[in-house]
mmCIF file of C-alpha atoms and ligand atoms in Angstrom:
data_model
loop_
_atom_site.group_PDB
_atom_site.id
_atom_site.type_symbol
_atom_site.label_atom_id
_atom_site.label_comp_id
_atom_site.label_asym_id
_atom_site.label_seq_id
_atom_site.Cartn_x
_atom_site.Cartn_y
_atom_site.Cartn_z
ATOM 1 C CA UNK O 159 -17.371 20.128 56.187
ATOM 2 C CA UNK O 160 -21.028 19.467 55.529
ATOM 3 C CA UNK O 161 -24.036 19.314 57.653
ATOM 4 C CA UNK O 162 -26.689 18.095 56.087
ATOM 5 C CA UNK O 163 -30.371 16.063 57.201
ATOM 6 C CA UNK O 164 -28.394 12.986 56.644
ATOM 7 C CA UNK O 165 -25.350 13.875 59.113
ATOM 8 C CA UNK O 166 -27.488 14.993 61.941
ATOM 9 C CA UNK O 167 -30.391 12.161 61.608
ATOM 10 C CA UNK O 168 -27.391 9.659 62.007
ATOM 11 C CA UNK O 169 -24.833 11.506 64.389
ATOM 12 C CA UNK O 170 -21.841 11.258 61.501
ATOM 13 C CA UNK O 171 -19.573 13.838 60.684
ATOM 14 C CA UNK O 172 -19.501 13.304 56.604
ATOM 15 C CA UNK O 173 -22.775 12.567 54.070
ATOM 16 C CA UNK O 174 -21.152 10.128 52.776
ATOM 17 C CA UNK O 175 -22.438 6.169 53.271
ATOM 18 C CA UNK O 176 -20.977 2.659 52.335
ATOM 19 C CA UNK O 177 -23.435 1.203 50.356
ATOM 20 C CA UNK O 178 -24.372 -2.284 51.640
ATOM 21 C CA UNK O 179 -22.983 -5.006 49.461
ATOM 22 C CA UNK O 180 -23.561 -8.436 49.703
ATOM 23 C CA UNK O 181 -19.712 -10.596 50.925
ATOM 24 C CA UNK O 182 -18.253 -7.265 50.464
ATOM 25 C CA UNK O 183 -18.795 -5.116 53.231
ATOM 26 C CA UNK O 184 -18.494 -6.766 56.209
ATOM 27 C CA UNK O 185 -16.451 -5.561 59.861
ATOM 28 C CA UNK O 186 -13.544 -4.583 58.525
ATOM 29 C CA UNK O 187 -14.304 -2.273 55.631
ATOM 30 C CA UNK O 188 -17.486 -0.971 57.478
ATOM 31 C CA UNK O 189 -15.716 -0.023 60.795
ATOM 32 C CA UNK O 190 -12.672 1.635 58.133
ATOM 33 C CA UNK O 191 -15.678 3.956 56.544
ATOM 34 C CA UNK O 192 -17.187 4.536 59.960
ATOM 35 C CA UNK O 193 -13.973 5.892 61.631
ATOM 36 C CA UNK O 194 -13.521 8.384 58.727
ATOM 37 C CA UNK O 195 -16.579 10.203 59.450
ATOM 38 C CA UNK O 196 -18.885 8.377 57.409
ATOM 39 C CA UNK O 197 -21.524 5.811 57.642
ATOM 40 C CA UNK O 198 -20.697 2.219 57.473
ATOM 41 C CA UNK O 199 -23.333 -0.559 56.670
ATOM 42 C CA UNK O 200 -22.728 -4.312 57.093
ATOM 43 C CA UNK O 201 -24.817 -6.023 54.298
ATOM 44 C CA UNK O 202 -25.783 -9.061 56.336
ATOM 45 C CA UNK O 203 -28.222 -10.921 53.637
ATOM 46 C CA UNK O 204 -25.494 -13.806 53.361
ATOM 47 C CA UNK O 205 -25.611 -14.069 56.995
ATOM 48 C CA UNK O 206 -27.665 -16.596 59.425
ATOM 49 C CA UNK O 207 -28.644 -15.019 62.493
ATOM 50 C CA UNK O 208 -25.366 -16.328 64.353
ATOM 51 C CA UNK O 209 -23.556 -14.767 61.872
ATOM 52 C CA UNK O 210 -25.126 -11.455 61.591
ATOM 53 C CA UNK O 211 -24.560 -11.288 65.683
ATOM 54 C CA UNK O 212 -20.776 -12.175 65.357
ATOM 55 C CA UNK O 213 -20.435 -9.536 62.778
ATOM 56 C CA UNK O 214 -22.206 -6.760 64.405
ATOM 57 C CA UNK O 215 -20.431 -7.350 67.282
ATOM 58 C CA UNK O 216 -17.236 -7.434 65.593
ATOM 59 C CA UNK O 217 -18.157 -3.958 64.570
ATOM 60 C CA UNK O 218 -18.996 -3.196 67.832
ATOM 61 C CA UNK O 219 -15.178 -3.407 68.684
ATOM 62 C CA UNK O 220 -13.807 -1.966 65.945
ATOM 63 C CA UNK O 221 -15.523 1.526 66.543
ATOM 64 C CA UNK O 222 -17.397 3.732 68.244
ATOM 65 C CA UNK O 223 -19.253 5.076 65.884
ATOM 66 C CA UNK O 224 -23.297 5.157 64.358
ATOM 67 C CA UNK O 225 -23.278 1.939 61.656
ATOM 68 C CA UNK O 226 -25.861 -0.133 59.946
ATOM 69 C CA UNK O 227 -26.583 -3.274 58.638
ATOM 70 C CA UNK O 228 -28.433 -3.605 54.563
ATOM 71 C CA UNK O 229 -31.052 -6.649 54.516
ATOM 72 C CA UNK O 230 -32.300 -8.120 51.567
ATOM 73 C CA UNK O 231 -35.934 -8.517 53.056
ATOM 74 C CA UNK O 232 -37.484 -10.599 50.087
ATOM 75 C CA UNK O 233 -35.333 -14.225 51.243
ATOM 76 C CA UNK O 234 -35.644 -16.550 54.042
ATOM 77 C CA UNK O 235 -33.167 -15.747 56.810
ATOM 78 C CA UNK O 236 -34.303 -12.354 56.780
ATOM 79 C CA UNK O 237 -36.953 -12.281 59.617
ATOM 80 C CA UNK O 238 -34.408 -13.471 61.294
ATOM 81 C CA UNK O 239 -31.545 -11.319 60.981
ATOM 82 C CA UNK O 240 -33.634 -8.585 61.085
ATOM 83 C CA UNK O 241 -34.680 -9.545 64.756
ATOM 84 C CA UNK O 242 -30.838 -9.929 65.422
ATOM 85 C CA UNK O 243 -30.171 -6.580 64.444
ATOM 86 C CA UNK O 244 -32.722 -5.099 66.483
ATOM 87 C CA UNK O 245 -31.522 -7.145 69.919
ATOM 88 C CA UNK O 246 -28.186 -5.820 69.227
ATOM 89 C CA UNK O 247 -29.532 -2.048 69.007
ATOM 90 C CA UNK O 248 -27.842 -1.271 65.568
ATOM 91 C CA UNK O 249 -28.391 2.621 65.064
ATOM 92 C CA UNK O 250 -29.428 2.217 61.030
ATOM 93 C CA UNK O 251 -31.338 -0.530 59.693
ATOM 94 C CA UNK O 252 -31.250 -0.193 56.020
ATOM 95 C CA UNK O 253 -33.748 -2.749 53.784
ATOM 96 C CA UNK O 254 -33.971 -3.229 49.946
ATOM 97 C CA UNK O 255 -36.932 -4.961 48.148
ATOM 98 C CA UNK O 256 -39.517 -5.708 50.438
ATOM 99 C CA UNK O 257 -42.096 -4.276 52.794
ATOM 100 C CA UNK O 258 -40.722 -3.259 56.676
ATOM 101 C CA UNK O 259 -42.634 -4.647 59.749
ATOM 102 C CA UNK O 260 -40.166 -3.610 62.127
ATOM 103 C CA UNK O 261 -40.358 -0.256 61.968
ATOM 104 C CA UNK O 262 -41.695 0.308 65.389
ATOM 105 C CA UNK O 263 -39.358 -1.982 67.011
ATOM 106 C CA UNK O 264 -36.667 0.102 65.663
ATOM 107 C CA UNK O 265 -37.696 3.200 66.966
ATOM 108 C CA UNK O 266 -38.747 1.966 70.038
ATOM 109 C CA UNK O 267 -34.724 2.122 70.730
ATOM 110 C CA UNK O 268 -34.075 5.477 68.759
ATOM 111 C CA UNK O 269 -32.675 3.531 65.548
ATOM 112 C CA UNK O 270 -33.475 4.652 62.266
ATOM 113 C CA UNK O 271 -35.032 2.602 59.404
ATOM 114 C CA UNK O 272 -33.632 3.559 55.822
ATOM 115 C CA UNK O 273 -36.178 2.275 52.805
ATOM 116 C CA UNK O 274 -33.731 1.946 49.400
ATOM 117 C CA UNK O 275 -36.215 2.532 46.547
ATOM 118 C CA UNK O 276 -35.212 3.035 42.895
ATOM 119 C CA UNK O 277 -39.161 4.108 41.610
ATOM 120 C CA UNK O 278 -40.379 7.496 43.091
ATOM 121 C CA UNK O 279 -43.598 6.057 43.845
ATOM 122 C CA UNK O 280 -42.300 3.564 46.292
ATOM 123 C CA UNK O 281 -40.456 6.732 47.845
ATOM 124 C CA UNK O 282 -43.996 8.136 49.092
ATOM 125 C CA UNK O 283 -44.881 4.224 50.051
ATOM 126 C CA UNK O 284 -41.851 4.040 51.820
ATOM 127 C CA UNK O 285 -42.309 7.010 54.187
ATOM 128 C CA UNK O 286 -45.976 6.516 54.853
ATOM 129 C CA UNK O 287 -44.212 3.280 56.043
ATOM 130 C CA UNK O 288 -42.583 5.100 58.890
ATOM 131 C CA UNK O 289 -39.274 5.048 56.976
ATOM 132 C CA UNK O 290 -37.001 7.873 58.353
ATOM 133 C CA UNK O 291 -34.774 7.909 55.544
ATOM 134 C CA UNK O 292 -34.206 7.114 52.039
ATOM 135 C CA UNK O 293 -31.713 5.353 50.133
ATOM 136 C CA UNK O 294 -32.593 6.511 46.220
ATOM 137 C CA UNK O 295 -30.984 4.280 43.623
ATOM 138 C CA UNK O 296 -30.279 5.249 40.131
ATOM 139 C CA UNK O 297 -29.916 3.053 36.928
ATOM 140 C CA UNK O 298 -26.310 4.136 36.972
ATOM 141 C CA UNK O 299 -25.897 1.658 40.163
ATOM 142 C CA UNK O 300 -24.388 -1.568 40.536
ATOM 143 C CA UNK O 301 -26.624 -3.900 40.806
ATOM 144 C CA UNK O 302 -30.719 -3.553 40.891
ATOM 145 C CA UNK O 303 -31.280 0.383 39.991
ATOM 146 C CA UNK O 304 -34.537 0.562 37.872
ATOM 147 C CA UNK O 305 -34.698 2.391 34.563
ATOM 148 C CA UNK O 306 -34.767 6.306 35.823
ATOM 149 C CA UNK O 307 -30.906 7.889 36.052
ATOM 150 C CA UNK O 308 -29.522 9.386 39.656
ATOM 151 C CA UNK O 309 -30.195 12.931 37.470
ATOM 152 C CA UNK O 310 -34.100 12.276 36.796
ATOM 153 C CA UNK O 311 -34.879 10.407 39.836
ATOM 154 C CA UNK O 312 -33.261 11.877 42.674
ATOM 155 C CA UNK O 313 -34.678 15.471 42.218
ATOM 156 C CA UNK O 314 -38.390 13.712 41.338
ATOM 157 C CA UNK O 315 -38.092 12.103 44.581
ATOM 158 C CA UNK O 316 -36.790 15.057 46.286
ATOM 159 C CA UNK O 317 -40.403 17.102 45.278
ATOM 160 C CA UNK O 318 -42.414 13.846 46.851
ATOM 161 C CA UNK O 319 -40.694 13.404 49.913
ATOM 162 C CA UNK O 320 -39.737 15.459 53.200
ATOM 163 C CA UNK O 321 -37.027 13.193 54.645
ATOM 164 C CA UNK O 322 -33.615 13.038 54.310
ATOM 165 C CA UNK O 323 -32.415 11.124 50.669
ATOM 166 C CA UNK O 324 -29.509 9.567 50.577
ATOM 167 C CA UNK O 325 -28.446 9.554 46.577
ATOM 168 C CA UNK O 326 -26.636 6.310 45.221
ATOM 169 C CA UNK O 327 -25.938 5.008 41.546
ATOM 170 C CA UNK O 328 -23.024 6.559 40.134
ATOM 171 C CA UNK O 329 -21.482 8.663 42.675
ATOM 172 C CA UNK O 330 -17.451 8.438 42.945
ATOM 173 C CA UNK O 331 -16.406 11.805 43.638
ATOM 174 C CA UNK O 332 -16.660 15.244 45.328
ATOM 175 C CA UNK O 333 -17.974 16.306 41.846
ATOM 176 C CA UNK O 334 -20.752 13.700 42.606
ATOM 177 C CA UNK O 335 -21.150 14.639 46.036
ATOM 178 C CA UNK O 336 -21.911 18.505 45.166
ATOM 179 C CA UNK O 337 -24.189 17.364 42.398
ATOM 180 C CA UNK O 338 -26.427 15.014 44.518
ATOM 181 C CA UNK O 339 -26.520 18.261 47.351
ATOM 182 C CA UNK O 340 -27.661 20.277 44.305
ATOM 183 C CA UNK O 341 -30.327 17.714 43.066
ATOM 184 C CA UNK O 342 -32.164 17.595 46.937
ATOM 185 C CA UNK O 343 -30.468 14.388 48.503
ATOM 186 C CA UNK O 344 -28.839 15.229 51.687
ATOM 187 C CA UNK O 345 -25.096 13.204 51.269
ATOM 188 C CA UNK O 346 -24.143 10.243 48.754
ATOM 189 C CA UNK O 347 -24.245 6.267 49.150
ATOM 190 C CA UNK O 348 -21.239 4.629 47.368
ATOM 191 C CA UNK O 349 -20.982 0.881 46.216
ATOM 192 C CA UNK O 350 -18.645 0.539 43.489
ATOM 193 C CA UNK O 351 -15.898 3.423 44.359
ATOM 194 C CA UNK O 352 -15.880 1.729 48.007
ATOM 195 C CA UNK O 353 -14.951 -2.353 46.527
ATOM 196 C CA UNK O 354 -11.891 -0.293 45.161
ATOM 197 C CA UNK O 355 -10.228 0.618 48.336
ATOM 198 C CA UNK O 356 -7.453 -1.093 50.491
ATOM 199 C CA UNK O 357 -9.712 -2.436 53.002
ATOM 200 C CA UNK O 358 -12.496 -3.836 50.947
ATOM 201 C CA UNK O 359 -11.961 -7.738 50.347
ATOM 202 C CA UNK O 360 -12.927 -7.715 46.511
ATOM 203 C CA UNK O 361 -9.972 -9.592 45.101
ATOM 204 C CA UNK O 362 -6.970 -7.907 43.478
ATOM 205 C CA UNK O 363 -8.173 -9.049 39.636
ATOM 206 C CA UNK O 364 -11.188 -7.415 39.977
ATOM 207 C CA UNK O 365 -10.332 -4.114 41.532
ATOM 208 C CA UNK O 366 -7.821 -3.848 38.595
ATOM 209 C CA UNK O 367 -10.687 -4.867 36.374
ATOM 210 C CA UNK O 368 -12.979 -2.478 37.684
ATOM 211 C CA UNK O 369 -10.058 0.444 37.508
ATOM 212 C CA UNK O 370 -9.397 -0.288 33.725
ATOM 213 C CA UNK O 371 -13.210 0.135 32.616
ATOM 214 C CA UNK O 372 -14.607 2.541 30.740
ATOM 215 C CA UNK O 373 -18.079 3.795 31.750
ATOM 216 C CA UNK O 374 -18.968 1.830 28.857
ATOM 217 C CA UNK O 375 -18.099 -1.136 30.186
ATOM 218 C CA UNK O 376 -20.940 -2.793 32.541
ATOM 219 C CA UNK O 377 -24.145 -4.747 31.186
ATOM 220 C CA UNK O 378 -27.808 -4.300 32.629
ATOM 221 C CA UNK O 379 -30.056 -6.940 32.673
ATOM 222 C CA UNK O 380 -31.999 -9.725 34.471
ATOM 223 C CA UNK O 381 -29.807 -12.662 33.601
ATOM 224 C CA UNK O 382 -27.299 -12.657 35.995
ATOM 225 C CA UNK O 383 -29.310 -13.014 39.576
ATOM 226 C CA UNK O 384 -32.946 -12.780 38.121
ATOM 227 C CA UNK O 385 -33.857 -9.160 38.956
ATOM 228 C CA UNK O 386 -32.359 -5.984 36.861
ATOM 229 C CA UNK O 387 -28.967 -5.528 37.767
ATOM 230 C CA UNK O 388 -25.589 -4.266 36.619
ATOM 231 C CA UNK O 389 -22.468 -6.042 36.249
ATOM 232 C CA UNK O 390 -18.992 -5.446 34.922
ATOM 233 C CA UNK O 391 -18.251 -6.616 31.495
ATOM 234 C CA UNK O 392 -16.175 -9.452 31.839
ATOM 235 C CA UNK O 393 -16.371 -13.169 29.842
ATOM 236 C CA UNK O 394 -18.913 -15.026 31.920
ATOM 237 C CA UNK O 395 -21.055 -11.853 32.151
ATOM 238 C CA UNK O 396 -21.302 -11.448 28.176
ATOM 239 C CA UNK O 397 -21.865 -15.399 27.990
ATOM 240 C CA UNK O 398 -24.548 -14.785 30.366
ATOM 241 C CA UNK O 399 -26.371 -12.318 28.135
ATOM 242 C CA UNK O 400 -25.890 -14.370 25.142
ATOM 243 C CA UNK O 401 -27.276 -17.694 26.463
ATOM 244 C CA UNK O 402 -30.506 -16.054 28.197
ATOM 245 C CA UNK O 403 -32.401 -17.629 30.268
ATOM 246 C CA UNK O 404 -30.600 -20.114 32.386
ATOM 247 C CA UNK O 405 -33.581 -22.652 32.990
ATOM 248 C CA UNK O 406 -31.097 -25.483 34.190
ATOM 249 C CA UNK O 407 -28.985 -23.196 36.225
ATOM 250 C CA UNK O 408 -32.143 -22.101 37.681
ATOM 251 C CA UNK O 409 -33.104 -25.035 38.291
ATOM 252 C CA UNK O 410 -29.696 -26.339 40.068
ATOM 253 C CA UNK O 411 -30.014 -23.165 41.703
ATOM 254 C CA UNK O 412 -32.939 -23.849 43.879
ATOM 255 C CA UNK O 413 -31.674 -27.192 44.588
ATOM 256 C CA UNK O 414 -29.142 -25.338 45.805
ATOM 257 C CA UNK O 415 -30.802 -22.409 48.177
ATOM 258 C CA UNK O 416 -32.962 -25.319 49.979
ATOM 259 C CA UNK O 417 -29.858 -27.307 50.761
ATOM 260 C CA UNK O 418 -27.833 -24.293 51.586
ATOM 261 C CA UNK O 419 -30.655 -22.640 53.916
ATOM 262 C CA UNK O 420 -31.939 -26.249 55.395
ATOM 263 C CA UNK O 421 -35.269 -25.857 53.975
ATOM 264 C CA UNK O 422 -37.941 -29.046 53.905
ATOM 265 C CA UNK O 423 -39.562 -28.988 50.595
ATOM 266 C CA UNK O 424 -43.178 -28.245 52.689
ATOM 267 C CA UNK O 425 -40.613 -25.353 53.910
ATOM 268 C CA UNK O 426 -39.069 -24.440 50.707
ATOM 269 C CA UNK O 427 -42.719 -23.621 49.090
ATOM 270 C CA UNK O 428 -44.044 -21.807 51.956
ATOM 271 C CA UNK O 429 -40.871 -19.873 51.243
ATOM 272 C CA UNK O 430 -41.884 -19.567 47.527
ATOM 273 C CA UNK O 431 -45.413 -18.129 48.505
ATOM 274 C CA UNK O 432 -44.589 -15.932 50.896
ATOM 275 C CA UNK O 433 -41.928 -14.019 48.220
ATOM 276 C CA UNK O 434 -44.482 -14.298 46.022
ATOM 277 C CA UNK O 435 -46.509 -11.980 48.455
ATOM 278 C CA UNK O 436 -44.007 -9.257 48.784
ATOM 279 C CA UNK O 437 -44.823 -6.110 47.422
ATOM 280 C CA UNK O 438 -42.552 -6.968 44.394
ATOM 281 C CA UNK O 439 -43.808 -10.308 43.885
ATOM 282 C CA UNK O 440 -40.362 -11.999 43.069
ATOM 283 C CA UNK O 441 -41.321 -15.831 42.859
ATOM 284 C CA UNK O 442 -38.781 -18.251 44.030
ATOM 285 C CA UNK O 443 -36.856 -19.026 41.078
ATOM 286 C CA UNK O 444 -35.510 -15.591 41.484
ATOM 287 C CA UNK O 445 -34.282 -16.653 44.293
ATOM 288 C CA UNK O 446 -32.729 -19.435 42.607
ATOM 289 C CA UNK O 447 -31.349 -17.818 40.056
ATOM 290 C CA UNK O 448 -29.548 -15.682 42.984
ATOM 291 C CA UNK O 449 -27.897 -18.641 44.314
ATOM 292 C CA UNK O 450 -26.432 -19.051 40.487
ATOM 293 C CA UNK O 451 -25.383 -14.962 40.744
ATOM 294 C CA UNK O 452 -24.107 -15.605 43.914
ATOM 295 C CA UNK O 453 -21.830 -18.662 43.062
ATOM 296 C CA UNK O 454 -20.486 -16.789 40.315
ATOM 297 C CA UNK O 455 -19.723 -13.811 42.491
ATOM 298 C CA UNK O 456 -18.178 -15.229 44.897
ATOM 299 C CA UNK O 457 -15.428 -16.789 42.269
ATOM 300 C CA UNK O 458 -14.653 -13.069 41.050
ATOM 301 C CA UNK O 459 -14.626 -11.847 44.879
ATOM 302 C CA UNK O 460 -12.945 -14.533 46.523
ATOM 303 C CA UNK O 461 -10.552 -16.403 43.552
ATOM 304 C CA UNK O 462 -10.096 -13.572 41.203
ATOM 305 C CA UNK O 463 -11.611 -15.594 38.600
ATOM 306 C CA UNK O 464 -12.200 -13.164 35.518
ATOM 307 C CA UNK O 465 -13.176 -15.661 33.089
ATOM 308 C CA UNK O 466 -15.879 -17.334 35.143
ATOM 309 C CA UNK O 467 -16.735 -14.815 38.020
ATOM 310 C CA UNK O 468 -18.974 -11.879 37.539
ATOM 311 C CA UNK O 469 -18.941 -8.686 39.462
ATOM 312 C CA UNK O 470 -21.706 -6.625 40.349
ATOM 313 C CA UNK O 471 -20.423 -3.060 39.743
ATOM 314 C CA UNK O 472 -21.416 0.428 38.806
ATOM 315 C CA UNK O 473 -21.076 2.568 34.955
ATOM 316 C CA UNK O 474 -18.553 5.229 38.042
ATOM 317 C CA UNK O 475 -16.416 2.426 37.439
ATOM 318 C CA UNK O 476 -15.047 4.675 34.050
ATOM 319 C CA UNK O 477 -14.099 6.995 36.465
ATOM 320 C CA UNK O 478 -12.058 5.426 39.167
ATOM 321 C CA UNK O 479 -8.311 4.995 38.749
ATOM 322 C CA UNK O 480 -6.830 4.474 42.085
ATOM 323 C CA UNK O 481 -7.007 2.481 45.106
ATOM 324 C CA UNK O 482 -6.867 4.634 48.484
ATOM 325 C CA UNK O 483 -8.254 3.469 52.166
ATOM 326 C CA UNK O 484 -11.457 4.297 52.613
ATOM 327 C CA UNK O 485 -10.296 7.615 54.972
ATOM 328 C CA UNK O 486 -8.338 8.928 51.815
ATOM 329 C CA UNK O 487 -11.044 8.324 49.582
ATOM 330 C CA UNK O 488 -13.436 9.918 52.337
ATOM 331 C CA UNK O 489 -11.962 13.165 53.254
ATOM 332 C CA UNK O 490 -10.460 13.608 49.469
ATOM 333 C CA UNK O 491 -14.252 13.913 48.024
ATOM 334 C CA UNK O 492 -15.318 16.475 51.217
ATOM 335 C CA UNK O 493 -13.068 18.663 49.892
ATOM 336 C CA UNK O 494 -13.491 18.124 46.592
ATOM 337 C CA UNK O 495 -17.251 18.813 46.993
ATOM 338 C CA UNK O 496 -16.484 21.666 48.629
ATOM 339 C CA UNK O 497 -13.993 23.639 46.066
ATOM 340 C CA UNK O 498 -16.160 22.420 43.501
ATOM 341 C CA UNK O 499 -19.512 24.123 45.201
ATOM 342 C CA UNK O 500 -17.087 27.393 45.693
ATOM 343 C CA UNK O 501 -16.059 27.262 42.001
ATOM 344 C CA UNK O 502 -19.791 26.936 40.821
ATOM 345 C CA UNK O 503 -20.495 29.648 43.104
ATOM 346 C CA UNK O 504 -18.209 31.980 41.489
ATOM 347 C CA UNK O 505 -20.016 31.495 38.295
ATOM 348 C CA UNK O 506 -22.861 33.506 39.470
ATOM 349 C CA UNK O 507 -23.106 36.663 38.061
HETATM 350 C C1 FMN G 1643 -21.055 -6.309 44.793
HETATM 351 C C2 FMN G 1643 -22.308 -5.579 45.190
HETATM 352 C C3 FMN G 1643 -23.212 -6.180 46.066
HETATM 353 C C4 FMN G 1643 -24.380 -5.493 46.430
HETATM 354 N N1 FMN G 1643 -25.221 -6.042 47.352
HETATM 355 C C5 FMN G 1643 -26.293 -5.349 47.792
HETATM 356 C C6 FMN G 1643 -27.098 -5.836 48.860
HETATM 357 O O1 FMN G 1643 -26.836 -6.886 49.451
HETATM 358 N N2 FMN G 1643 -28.178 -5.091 49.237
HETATM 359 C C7 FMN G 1643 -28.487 -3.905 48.621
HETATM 360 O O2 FMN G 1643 -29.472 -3.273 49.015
HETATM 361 N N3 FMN G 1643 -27.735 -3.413 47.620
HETATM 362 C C8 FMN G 1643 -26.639 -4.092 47.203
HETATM 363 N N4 FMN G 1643 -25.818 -3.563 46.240
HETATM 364 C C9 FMN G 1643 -26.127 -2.228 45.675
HETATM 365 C C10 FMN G 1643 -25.409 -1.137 46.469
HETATM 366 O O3 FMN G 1643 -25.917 -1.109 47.784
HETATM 367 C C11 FMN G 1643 -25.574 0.265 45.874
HETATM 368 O O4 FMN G 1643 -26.936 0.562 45.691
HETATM 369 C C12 FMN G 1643 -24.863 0.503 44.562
HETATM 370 O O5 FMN G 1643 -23.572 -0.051 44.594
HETATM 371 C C13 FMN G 1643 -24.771 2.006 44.300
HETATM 372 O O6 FMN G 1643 -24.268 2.284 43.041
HETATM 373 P P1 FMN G 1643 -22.703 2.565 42.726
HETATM 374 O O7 FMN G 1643 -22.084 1.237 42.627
HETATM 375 O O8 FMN G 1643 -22.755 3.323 41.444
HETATM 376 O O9 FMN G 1643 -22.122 3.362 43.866
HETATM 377 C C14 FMN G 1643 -24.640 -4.215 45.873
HETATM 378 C C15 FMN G 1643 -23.708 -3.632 44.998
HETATM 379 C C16 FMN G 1643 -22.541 -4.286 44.675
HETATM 380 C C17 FMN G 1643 -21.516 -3.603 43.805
#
């Protein structure tokens, strides 16, 4: 058993946290993590706000325990769901890529607001924000890590920062788990080892994918949704890097998000300006070029399709081989991470 920053800031018995994923964690997966002692977060950036309140509510029933929701807080729909969120009381509220205004609200109920940053210096942003936590992403990660590793970024942040980090990007194991306590971070987020367990929805093809990759096997780069991101090696995702910039998928793309999210065109560009204004400054046809991602994702998460889906997903891939439930997986890397911070222990002389 640990007790760390992390496990008493969020009432959980285990540092250990689903990382929110877009279509992949939703009620069923997070409710699995939360009743194993860890922390479960509903990624609710593909919801609309009627959505995001069935889900939560879902979760609601499902368990008793502290949860949270992952937002996406550069797209439309995110005001929105973010408001949702905060009706409905949800203990964590964990953002990515953007600036937080709700900070206040959130605390005014005794949630917690969880910044994920991947570049130390919007770790010291963050908590001058009023962030209470930190979510610190390696290049390692599925997804949109930056350039440092979990190794050279986690302990950097760790000397800037008095809150409790929460380390993600490569972490699979109770190896992992001791390493991140070592490095300053206060309990691990997981993406990629938690798609490969019984209750996550990924489909079949791609857990087996996923479990027969090396660590060499995932590509980084800004083709595949726009931003920096890592995905597994598979067909589509090597066509992808070979063909560049995908100016008329891009362009059906946006077509795409203004149908899909009801947008006027007057609409669509205010959209467009205001993502231009976010801290990042990701213009719209990143956006658009998410909608092509996200079509592509969903084939490899929903049909299994391995020549033209992709799959976000992480280099820890290399080292997965099995598929347990998520309460296996949980309480096998506690004590893991424990005999392996006894045996390093015993090296002291
Ligand atoms: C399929 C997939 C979807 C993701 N969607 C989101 C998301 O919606 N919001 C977010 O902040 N991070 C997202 N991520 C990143 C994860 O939250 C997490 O940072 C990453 O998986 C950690 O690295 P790991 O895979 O090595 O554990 C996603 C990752 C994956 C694999």
């Amino acid at each position: 058993m640990f007790k760390t920053r992390m496990t008493e800031m969020f009432g959980i018995k285990h540092p250990i946290m689903l990382a929110g994923m877009n279509w992949i964690t939703e009620p069923k997966l997070v409710s699995a993590v939360c009743n194993a002692g860890g922390l479960g977060i509903l990624a609710i950036a593909r919801c609309n706000a009627k959505e995001t309140r069935e889900n939560i509510r879902q979760i609601k029933d499902m368990t008793d325990k502290p949860f949270g929701i992952n937002q996406i807080l550069i797209g439309p729909g995110a005001k929105e769901n973010i408001a949702v969120a905060i009706e409905e009381k949800v203990p964590v509220i964990n953002y990515s890529l953007g600036k937080p205004w709700f900070v206040n609200d959130v605390h005014a109920y005794g949630g917690k607001v969880v910044g994920t940053i991947a570049i130390a210096k919007h770790a010291a942003k963050a908590v001058q924000l009023g962030c209470d936590a930190l979510v610190v992403t390696g290049n390692e990660a599925a997804a949109h890590g930056a350039a440092a590793t979990s190794m050279v970024l986690i302990p950097i942040v760790a000397s800037m920062v008095n809150v409790p980090l929460i380390a993600a990007g490569g972490f699979y194991d109770g190896r992992g788990l001791a390493a991140a306590l070592s490095l300053g971070a206060d309990g691990i987020s997981m993406g990629s080892r938690f798609m490969i367990v019984k209750e996550s929805m990924v489909h079949g093809n791609f857990k087996r994918l996923c479990i027969e990759a090396t660590e060499q096997d995932t590509l980084y780069s800004n083709v595949f949704d726009g931003l920096d991101g890592r995905v597994l090696k598979t067909e589509e995702a090597e066509a992808m890097m070979k063909r560049g910039f995908p100016l008329v998928e891009a362009f059906k793309g946006a077509l795409l998000v203004k149908k899909l999210m009801n947008l006027s065109l007057p609409k669509f560009f205010a959209a467009s300006i205001e993502m231009l204004r976010a801290e990042e400054g990701h213009p719209l046809w990143v956006l658009a070029r998410q909608a092509v991602g996200n079509m592509k994702h969903l084939k490899a998460l929903n049909d299994g399709d391995v020549e033209e889906g992709i799959l976000f997903a992480g280099q820890c891939c290399g080292g997965i081989s099995d598929i347990p439930s998520a309460e296996e997986l949980i309480n096998r890397i506690i004590s893991e991470a424990a005999n392996t911070i006894d045996k390093v222990s015993t090296l002291k002389s």
